[in-house]
Structures are given as structure tokens and as C-alpha cells.
Short mmCIF file of C-alpha atoms in Angstrom, two decimals:
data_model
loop_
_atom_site.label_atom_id
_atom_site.label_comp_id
_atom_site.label_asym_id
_atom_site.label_seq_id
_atom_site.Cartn_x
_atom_site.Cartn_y
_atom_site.Cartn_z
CA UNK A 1 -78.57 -74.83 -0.03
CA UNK A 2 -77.48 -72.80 -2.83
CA UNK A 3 -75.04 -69.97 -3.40
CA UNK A 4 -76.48 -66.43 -4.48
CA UNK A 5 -75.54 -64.28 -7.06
CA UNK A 6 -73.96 -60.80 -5.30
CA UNK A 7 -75.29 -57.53 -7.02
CA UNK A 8 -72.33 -55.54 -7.65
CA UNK A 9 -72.00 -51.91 -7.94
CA UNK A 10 -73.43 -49.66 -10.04
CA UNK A 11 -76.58 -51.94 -9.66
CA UNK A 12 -79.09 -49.52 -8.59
CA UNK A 13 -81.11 -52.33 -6.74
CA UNK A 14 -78.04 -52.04 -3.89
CA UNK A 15 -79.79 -48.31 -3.27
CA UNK A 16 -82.74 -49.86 -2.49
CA UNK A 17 -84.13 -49.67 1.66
CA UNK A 18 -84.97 -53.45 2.68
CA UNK A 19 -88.22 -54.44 4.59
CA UNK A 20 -88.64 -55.61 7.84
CA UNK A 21 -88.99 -59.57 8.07
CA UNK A 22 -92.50 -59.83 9.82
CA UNK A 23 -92.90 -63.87 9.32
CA UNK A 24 -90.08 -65.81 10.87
CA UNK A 25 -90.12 -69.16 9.02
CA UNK A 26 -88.72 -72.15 7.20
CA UNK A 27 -88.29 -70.17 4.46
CA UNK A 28 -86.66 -67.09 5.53
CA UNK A 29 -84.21 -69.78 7.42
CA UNK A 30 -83.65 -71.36 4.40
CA UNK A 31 -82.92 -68.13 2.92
CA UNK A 32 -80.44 -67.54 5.89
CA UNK A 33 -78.51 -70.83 5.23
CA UNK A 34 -78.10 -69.91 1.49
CA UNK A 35 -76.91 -65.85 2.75
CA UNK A 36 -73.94 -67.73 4.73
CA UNK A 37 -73.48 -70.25 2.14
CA UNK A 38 -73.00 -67.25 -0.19
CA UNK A 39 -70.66 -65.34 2.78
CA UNK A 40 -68.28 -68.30 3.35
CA UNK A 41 -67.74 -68.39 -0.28
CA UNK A 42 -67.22 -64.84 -1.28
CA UNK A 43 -63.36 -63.74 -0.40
CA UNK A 44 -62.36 -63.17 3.26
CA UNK A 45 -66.46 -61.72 3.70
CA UNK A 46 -66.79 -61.11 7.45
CA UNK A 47 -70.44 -60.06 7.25
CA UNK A 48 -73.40 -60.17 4.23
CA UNK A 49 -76.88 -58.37 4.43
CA UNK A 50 -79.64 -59.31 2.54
CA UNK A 51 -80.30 -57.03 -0.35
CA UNK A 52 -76.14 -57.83 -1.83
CA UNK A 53 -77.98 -61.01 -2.54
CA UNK A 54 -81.30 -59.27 -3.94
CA UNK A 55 -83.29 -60.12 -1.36
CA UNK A 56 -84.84 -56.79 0.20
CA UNK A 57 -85.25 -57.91 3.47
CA UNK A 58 -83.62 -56.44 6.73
CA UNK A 59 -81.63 -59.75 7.44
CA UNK A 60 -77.74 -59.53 8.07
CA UNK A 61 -74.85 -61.92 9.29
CA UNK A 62 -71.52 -61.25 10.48
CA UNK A 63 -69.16 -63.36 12.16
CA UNK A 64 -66.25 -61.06 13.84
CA UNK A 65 -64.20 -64.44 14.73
CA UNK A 66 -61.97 -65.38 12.56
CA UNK A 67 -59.81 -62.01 12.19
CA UNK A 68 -56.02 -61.97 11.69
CA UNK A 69 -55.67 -60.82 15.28
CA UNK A 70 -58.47 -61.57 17.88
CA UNK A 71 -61.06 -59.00 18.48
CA UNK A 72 -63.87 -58.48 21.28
CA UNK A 73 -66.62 -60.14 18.99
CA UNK A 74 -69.84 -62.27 19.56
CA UNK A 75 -69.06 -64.99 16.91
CA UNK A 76 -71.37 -65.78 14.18
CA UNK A 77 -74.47 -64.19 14.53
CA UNK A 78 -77.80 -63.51 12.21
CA UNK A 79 -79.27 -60.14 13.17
CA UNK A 80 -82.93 -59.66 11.91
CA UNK A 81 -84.39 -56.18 11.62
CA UNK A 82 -81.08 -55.15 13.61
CA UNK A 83 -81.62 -51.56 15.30
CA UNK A 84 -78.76 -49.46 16.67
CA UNK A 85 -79.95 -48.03 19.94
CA UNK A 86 -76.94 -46.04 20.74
CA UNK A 87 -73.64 -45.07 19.60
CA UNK A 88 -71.03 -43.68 21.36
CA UNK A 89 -67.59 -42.14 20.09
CA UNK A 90 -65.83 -43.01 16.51
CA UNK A 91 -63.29 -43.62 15.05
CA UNK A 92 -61.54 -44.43 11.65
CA UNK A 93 -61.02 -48.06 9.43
CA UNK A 94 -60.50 -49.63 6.39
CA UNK A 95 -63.47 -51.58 4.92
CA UNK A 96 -64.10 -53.34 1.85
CA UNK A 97 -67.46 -54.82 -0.29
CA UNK A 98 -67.77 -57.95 -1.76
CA UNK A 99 -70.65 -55.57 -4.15
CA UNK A 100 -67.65 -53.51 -4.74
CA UNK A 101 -64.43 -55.45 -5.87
CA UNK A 102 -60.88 -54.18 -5.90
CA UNK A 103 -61.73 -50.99 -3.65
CA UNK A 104 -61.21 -50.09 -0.03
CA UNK A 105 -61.40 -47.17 2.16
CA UNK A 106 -61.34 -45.37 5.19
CA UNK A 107 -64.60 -45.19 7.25
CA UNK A 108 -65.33 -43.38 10.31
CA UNK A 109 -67.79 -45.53 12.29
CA UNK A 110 -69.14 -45.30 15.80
CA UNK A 111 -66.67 -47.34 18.02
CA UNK A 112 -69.33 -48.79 20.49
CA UNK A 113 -73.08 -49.48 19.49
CA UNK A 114 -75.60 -50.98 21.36
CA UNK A 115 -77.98 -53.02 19.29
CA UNK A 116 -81.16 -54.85 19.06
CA UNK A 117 -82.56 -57.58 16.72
CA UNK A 118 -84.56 -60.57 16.22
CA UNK A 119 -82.81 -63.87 15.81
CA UNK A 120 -84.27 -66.31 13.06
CA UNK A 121 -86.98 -67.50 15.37
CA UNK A 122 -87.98 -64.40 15.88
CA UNK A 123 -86.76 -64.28 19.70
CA UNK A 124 -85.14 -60.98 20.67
CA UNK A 125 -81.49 -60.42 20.97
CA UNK A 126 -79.54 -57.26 22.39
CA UNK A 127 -75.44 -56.99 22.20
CA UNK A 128 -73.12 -54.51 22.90
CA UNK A 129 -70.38 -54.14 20.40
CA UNK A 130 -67.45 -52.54 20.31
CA UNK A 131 -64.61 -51.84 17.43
CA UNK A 132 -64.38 -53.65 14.43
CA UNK A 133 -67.57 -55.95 15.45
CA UNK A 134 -69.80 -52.91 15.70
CA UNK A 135 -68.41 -51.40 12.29
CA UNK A 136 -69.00 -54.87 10.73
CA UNK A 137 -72.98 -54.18 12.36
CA UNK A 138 -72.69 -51.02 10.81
CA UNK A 139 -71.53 -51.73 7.23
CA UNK A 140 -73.97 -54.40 7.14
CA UNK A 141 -77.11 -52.08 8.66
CA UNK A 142 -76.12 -49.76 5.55
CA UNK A 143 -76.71 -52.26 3.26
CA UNK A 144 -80.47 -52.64 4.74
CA UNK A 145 -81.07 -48.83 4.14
CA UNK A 146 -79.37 -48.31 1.17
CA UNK A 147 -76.14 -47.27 1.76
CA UNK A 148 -72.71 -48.42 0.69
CA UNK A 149 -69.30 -47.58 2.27
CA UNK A 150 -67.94 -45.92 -0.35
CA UNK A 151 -70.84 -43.07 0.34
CA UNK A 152 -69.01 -42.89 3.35
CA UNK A 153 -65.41 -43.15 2.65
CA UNK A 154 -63.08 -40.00 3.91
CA UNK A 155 -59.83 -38.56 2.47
CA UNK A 156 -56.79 -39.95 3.26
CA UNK A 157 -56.07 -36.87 5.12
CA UNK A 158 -58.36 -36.99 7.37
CA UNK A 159 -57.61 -37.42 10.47
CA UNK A 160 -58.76 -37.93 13.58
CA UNK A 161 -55.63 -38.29 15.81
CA UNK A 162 -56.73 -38.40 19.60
CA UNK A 163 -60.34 -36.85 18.70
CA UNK A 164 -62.75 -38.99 20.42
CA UNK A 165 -66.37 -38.78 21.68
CA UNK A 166 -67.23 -40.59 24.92
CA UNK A 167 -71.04 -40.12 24.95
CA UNK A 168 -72.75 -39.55 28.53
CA UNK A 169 -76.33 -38.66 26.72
CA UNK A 170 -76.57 -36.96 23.79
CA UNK A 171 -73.19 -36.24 22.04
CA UNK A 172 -71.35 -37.71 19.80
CA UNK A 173 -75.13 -39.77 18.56
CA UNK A 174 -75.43 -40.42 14.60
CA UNK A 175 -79.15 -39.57 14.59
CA UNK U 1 -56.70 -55.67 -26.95
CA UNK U 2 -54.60 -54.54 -23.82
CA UNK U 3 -54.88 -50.92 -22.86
CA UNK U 4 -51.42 -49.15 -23.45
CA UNK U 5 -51.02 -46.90 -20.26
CA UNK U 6 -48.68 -43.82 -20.03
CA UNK U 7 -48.11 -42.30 -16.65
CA UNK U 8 -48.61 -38.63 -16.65
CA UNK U 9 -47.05 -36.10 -14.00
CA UNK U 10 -47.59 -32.33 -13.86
CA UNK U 11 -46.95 -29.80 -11.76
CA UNK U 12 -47.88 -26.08 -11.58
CA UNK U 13 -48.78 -23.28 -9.27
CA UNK U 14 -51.96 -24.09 -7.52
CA UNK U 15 -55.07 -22.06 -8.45
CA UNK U 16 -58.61 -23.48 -8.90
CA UNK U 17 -59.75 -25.67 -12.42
CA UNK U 18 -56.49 -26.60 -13.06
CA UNK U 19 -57.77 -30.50 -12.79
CA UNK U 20 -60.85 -29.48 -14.68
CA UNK U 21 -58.87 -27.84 -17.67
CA UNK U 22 -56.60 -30.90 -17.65
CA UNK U 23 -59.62 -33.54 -17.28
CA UNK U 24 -61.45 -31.99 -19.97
CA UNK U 25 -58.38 -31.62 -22.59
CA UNK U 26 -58.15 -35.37 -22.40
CA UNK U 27 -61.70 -36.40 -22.47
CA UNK U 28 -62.07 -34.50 -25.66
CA UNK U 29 -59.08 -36.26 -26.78
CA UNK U 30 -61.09 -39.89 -25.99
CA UNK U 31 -58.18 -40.26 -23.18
CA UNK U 32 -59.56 -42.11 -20.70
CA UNK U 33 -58.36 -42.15 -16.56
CA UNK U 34 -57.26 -44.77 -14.25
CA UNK U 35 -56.03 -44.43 -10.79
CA UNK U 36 -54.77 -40.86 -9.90
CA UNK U 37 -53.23 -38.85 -7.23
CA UNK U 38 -53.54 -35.11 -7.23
CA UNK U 39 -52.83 -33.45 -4.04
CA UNK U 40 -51.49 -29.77 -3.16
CA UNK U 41 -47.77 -29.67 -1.83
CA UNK U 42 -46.20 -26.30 -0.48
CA UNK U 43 -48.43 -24.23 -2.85
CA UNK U 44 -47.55 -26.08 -6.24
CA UNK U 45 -50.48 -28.43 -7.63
CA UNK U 46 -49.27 -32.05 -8.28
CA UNK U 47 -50.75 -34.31 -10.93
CA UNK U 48 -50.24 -37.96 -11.22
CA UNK U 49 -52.43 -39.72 -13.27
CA UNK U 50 -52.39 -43.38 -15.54
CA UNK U 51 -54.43 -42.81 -18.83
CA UNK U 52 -55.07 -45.06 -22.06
CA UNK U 53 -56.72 -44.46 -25.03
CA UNK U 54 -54.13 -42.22 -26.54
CA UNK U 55 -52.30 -43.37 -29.36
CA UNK U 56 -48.59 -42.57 -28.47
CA UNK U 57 -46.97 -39.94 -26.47
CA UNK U 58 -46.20 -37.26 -29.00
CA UNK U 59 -50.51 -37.30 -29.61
CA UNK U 60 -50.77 -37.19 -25.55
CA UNK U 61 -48.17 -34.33 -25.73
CA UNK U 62 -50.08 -32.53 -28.21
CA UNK U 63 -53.51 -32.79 -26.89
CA UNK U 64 -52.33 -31.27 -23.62
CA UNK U 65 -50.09 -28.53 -25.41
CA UNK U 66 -52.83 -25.77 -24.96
CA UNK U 67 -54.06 -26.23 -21.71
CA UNK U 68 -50.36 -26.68 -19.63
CA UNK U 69 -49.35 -23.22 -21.74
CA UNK U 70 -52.58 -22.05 -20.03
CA UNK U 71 -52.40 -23.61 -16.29
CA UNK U 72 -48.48 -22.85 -16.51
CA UNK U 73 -47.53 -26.47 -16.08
CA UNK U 74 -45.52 -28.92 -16.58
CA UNK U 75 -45.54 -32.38 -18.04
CA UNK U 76 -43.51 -35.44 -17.69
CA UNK U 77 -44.68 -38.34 -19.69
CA UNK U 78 -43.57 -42.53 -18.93
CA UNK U 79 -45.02 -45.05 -20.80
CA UNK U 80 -45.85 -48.06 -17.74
CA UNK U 81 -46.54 -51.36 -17.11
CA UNK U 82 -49.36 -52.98 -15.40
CA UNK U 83 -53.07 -51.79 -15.25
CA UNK U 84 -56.06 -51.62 -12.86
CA UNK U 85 -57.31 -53.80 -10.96
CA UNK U 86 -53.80 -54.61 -9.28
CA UNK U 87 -54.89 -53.06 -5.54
CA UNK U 88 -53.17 -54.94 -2.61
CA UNK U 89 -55.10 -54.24 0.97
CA UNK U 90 -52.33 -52.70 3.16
CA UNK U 91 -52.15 -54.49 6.82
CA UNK U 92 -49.89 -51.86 8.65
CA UNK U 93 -50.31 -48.57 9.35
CA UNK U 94 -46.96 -46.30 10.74
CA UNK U 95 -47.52 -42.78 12.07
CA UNK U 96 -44.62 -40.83 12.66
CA UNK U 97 -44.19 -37.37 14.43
CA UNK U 98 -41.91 -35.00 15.80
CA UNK U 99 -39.74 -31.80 16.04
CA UNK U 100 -38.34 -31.74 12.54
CA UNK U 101 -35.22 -32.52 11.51
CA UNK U 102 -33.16 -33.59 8.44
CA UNK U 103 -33.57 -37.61 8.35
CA UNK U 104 -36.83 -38.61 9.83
CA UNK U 105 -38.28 -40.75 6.57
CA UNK U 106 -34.75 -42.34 6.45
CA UNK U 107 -34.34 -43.42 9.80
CA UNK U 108 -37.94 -44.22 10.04
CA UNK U 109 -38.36 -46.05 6.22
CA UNK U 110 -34.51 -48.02 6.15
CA UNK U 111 -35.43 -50.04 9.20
CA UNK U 112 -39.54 -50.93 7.56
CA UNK U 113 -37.21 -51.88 4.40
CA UNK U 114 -35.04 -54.03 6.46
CA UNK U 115 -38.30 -55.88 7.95
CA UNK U 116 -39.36 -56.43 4.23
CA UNK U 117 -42.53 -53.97 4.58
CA UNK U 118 -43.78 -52.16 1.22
CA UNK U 119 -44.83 -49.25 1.55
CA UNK U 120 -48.39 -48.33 -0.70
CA UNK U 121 -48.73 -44.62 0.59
CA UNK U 122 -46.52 -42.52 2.40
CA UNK U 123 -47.92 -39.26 2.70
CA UNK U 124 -46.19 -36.33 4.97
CA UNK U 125 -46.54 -33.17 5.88
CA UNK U 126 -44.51 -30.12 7.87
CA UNK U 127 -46.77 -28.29 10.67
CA UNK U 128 -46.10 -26.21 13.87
CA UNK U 129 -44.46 -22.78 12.73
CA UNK U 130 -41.27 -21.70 11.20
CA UNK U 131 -39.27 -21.09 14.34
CA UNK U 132 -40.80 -24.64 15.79
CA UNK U 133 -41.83 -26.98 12.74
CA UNK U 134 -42.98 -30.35 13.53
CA UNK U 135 -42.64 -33.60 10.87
CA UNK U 136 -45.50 -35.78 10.56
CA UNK U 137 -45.76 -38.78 8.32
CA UNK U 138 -48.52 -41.47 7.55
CA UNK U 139 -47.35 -44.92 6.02
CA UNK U 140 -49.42 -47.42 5.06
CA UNK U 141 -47.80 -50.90 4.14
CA UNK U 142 -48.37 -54.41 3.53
CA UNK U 143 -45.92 -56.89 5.62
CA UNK U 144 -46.18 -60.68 6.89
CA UNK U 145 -44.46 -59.36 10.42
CA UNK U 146 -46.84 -59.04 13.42
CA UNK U 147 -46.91 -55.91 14.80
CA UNK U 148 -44.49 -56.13 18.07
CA UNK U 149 -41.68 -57.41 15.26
CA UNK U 150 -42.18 -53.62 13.78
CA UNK U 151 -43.00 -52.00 16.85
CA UNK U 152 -39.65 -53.19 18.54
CA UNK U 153 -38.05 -52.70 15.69
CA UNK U 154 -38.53 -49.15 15.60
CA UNK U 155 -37.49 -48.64 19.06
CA UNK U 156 -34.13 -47.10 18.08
CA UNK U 157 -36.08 -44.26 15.89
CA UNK U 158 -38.03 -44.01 19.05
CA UNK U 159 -35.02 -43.23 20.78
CA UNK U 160 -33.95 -40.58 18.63
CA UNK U 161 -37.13 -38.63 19.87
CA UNK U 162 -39.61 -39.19 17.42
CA UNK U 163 -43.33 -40.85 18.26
CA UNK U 164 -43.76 -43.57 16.55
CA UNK U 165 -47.10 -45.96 16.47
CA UNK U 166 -47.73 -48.78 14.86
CA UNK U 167 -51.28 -50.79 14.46
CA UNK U 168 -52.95 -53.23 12.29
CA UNK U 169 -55.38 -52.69 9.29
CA UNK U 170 -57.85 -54.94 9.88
CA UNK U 171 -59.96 -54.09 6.75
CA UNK U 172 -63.15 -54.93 7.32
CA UNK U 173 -64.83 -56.39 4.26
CA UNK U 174 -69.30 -57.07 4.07
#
């Protein structure tokens, strides 16, 4: 076990799209145990991905339990080469980055996801998530493909009082 | 050495590259910028900004002389305390609306002062029309209260005929 170092902003590495893990073994679980080691210690992290450590593989955890207030969550869980098969409506919230200190900002994320993933053994996992435990899956997927929150944050002013999406097919879809 | 900060506020009538005249006046001045708010309000534009790297007020004065005489602003100067790197995460959020009428922040911001809240960013605004205007305010606090404590709290502004919702920031950090 050992803690990482966390590449902080403007490290140009954090840009960077991670690769799918193709070999599930001892060694990317070993990796794994150091990624929560490195979570747990960081302050108040809910979630890490891979490449915040430097290591460019599509490998994130998030563990929506232990909020102020209880939300719908799935506990801890290690999502490898996590896909988001469907998003439905959105909706506005405050995130943070432990590869950004001292900043936070409004986010407009999809408010239910469906996704799919590999667990460490490779075995195949599927969750629905709503709320803040699919915009934890979210922030975290960004980090595989490059993408930090605060390419994403909105005004202050905006607003999106009573505007939601509820997807039957094709609306409201990110891509 | 610790930065000396000075808190600049100006105000004008709102036409484009007014924040690019003032920007630039104080870069070539090797003023630097910390946290700012600039924001239109009822057709004026509104300027508050930290800065360091100047060496007293009178030089800050002076290397801004030109360009408020140009924008046709004003300039109110306060040297401050503190710095950056100070942000608190806010855990309450406090929308307010309804018809409008004198008193709404009062009403609304006496009793969050009461429950100990602090404010970090109020911001409001008057829609509708003029024969039907409507008050809307966003506040976003920190407090140690649950939610219910604020939301019954606020059931006498309620009352009065104004919406009022409260939720919890739940800042997500990854």
C-alpha cells in the first residue's frame, strides 16, 4: 500500500484520455488499493479516477455513503472502463477537485445515468444511479477522458428553476 | 513578503471593454488580480475586485486616472485584510420569490441571522413588468442547522406570501 501523489491543475497530464484496462490482475488491484488509500486520505474525496494519480488507465472509485445527509447510493464501488449508457434529465450542483484546491462550482450533470463497467476481476457490473451518485460517476468518467469540472462550471446565474428533461428515447441525451 | 491587498470598487454606465480597459490599465501597472465580482445591475457596470502589487493607493489611483476619465467611472479604494485562498464551501442554499414589495431581504435575511447562517452570496434580481414586478433572490450560506431548523424557521416569511425553498449543498468533491 502506498499513497499517490495527486497531479494538480495546470498539469497538462490531467488533459490526457486514459486507456482501457484490458488485463485484470494483481497488479492493477494493487494499484486499486493504493487509488483508495490515496482517496481516504485526500480531504472529504468522495470519488478518485485514475489519471489524478498519473496513472492513465480508465479505473475510478467512488463511494456515495458517507454524505452529510443520506443519498440513494451503491456504497463503495471500483468502476473499470465505466460506460454511461443513458442519461436522462439534469440538473445543477456544486462540485469540487482534490486536482483543483480551494475552488468549487456549479455543474449541470445528468440526474439519472445508467452505467456499465467491469469490476477488478474483470466481471461485469451495471447500476442505475441517480443524483449526486451519478454526478460523482460523472465527475470521475471526466477525469478518464480528459475533462475537469471547472470546463464545465456555469454562471452563478444560471438557472435552471423547474427546467427538467425526463427522457422517453432520445431527448435530453449528452451524446 | 505578504501581498498588501486594496479592494477596488467602480461603477459606471455599462457599455462593452469597460473590464478590458480597466484589466489592461493595471496589468501594465504590474497590478496583479485576485478574486473579483463584476456583474451588470439596472444598466450601471459594477466592479469589485482585490489586487496587489501596487505600491500604495495614491500609485493605484494614478494608474487608473486615464482609463475611469475614459469609461466614465468611478473609483472607491479600501485597503483589506486577508488574502486568497480563504474559500469556505457554502452548505445551504435559500431561494426566495415573489410579488415585490418593500422588505423581502429583511424579513427573509433577519430570521437566517437569527439561526447564525452567513451568508457568502446573495444575489437578487427584479423581473415580471413594471405594473406586476416580481422579487427573486438566491442565497447561498454556510450554517451547522439542518435544513427543517431553517425551513421551519422561515415559515412566518412564508406566510407573508413569499416562496421560499431551502436545500442542502452537498458539494460533491473527486
Amino acid at each position: 500500500m502506498a499513497l499517490l501523489e495527486i497531479l494538480q491543475l495546470p498539469d497538462e497530464r490531467l488533459k490526457q484520455v486514459s486507456e482501457p484496462v484490458e488485463v485484470f490482475d494483481d497488479e492493477l488491484r494493487a494499484f486499486i488499493a493504493d487509488l483508495e488509500e490515496t482517496r481516504l486520505n485526500g480531504p472529504a474525496a468522495v470519488g478518485i479516477a485514475a489519471p489524478q494519480v498519473g496513472m492513465f488507465k480508465r479505473v475510478v472509485i467512488i463511494d456515495c455513503s458517507t454524505t452529510r445527509k443520506p443519498v440513494p447510493n451503491h456504497g463503495y464501488m471500483v468502476l473499470v472502463n465505466p460506460e454511461i449508457t443513458k442519461w436522462d434529465g439534469f440538473e445543477k450542483g456544486r462540485e469540487g477537485c482534490l486536482s483543483v484546491p480551494d475552488y468549487t462550482g456549479n455543474v449541470i450533470r445528468a440526474t439519472k445515468i445508467t452505467l456499465s463497467a467491469k469490476d477488478p476481476y474483470g466481471e461485469p457490473l451495471q447500476f442505475d444511479m441517480e443524483g449526486y451518485e451519478a454526478r460523482a460517476a460523472q465527475h470521475e468518467i471526466d477525469h478518464l477522458d480528459g475533462m475537469l469540472f471547472v470546463d464545465r462550471v456555469v454562471s452563478r446565474r444560471t438557472d435552471l428553476f423547474k427546467r427538467k428533461v425526463y427522457q422517453d428515447g432520445g431527448t435530453g441525451k449528452k451524446s | 513578503m505578504k501581498a498588501t491587498w486594496f479592494m477596488l470598487t467602480m461603477i459606471g454606465k455599462d457599455k462593452p471593454g469597460m473590464v478590458a480597459a480597466i484589466s489592461g490599465a493595471l496589468a501594465d501597472h504590474g497590478v496583479t488580480l485576485g478574486e473579483t465580482s463584476m456583474l451588470r445591475l439596472g444598466g450601471n457596470f459594477t466592479v469589485m475586485m482585490m489586487v496587489s502589487g501596487a505600491e500604495d493607493e495614491q500609485s493605484l489611483r494614478n494608474s487608473l486616472a486615464p482609463i475611469l476619465e475614459s469609461q466614465g467611472m468611478s473609483l472607491h479604494v479600501d485597503p483589506i485584510e486577508g488574502g486568497l485562498h480563504k474559500h469556505v464551501i457554502p452548505n445551504v442554499h435559500v431561494t426566495v420569490s415573489g410579488a415585490d414589495r418593500p422588505g423581502i431581504v429583511s424579513q427573509v435575511t433577519a430570521v437566517l441571522a437569527e439561526l447564525g447562517l452567513n451568508i457568502l452570496d446573495l444575489e437578487s434580481d427584479v423581473a415580471g413588468t413594471e405594473d406586476k414586478p416580481i422579487y427573486i433572490m438566491q442565497i447561498t450560506a454556510v450554517s451547522t442547522l439542518d435544513i427543517e431548523s431553517i425551513e421551519s424557521a422561515l415559515s412566518a416569511v412564508r406566510e407573508s406570501g413569499v416562496s421560499v425553498s431551502v436545500s442542502a449543498i452537498e458539494t460533491y468533491i473527486g
